[in-house]
Amino acid sequence: VRMTNHLKNSKAVIVRDGHEDMEEYALSEELELSESFFKTMGWARRPKHGHIYGKSYIDFYRDQIEQYFAAGAKDIEKRMNPKSIREDIRLKNPGVFTIPTESEIKQLVSQLSTQLKQNTGKGQTKRARIPLQYVSDLEQPASCIWRWLRNILMGTATFP
């Protein structure tokens, strides 16, 4: 109430009855806006993907984050979460406010992890191998299964 009273007394805001004529509406009737006004950024137009939240600073620190990731990949004791990586970058660069966010660091670490798995093949599962003695019996499946069950029950089955 105090703020409203202050605005009213300072003449910054005019309080009128809803039935009065509004001069602003008469001025706006003469105003014509061009097509370019509606197509400019900020008028119901969203920025492109990746440009919504402003500038990203991950590129400036990409090499450092890759070094942290490589150290963690070699030695499990040196692994760091995105929060720790961000804090370490902040301590190494005092007075700098252009440090990437934790979510940006998390995205880069996830990307590096995916690349590492694709390059080394660690993300693939092992296929089960059937012992060679049973592979030759696949033409006669019934005998193969009975022999396999007998060997398991007798305890003589060996698996690689």
PDB file of C-alpha atoms in Angstrom, residues 6-7 13-14 21 24 26 32 34 36 40 72-73 83 91-92 97-99 101 104 110 113 115-116 119 140 147 156:
ATOM      1  CA  HIS A   6       4.201   6.639  -3.390  1.00  0.00           C
ATOM      2  CA  LEU A   7       3.722   5.881  -7.121  1.00  0.00           C
ATOM      3  CA  VAL A  13       1.390   6.122 -12.357  1.00  0.00           C
ATOM      4  CA  ILE A  14      -2.026   7.494 -13.175  1.00  0.00           C
ATOM      5  CA  ASP A  21     -11.318   7.858 -22.280  1.00  0.00           C
ATOM      6  CA  GLU A  24      -2.913   6.105 -24.994  1.00  0.00           C
ATOM      7  CA  ALA A  26      -6.039   6.898 -29.373  1.00  0.00           C
ATOM      8  CA  GLU A  32       1.568   0.841 -37.749  1.00  0.00           C
ATOM      9  CA  SER A  34       6.292  -3.199 -40.019  1.00  0.00           C
ATOM     10  CA  SER A  36      10.459  -6.651 -39.583  1.00  0.00           C
ATOM     11  CA  THR A  40      13.127  -9.525 -34.776  1.00  0.00           C
ATOM     12  CA  GLY A  72      40.041 -39.965 -13.774  1.00  0.00           C
ATOM     13  CA  ALA A  73      39.925 -42.531 -16.574  1.00  0.00           C
ATOM     14  CA  LYS A  83      30.844 -29.817  -8.960  1.00  0.00           C
ATOM     15  CA  LEU A  91      40.237 -21.911  -7.506  1.00  0.00           C
ATOM     16  CA  LYS A  92      42.815 -22.005 -10.322  1.00  0.00           C
ATOM     17  CA  PHE A  97      33.380 -15.142 -13.423  1.00  0.00           C
ATOM     18  CA  THR A  98      33.162 -16.824 -16.824  1.00  0.00           C
ATOM     19  CA  ILE A  99      33.377 -20.352 -15.446  1.00  0.00           C
ATOM     20  CA  THR A 101      28.109 -24.262 -15.037  1.00  0.00           C
ATOM     21  CA  GLU A 104      27.710 -27.745 -18.983  1.00  0.00           C
ATOM     22  CA  SER A 110      29.131 -37.427 -20.583  1.00  0.00           C
ATOM     23  CA  SER A 113      32.677 -40.828 -21.593  1.00  0.00           C
ATOM     24  CA  GLN A 115      33.614 -41.257 -26.914  1.00  0.00           C
ATOM     25  CA  LEU A 116      35.892 -43.292 -24.638  1.00  0.00           C
ATOM     26  CA  ASN A 119      36.934 -46.019 -28.897  1.00  0.00           C
ATOM     27  CA  GLN A 140      20.775 -83.162 -32.967  1.00  0.00           C
ATOM     28  CA  ARG A 147      24.296 -84.824 -22.635  1.00  0.00           C
ATOM     29  CA  THR A 156      31.772 -82.929 -15.135  1.00  0.00           C
TER      30      THR A 156
END
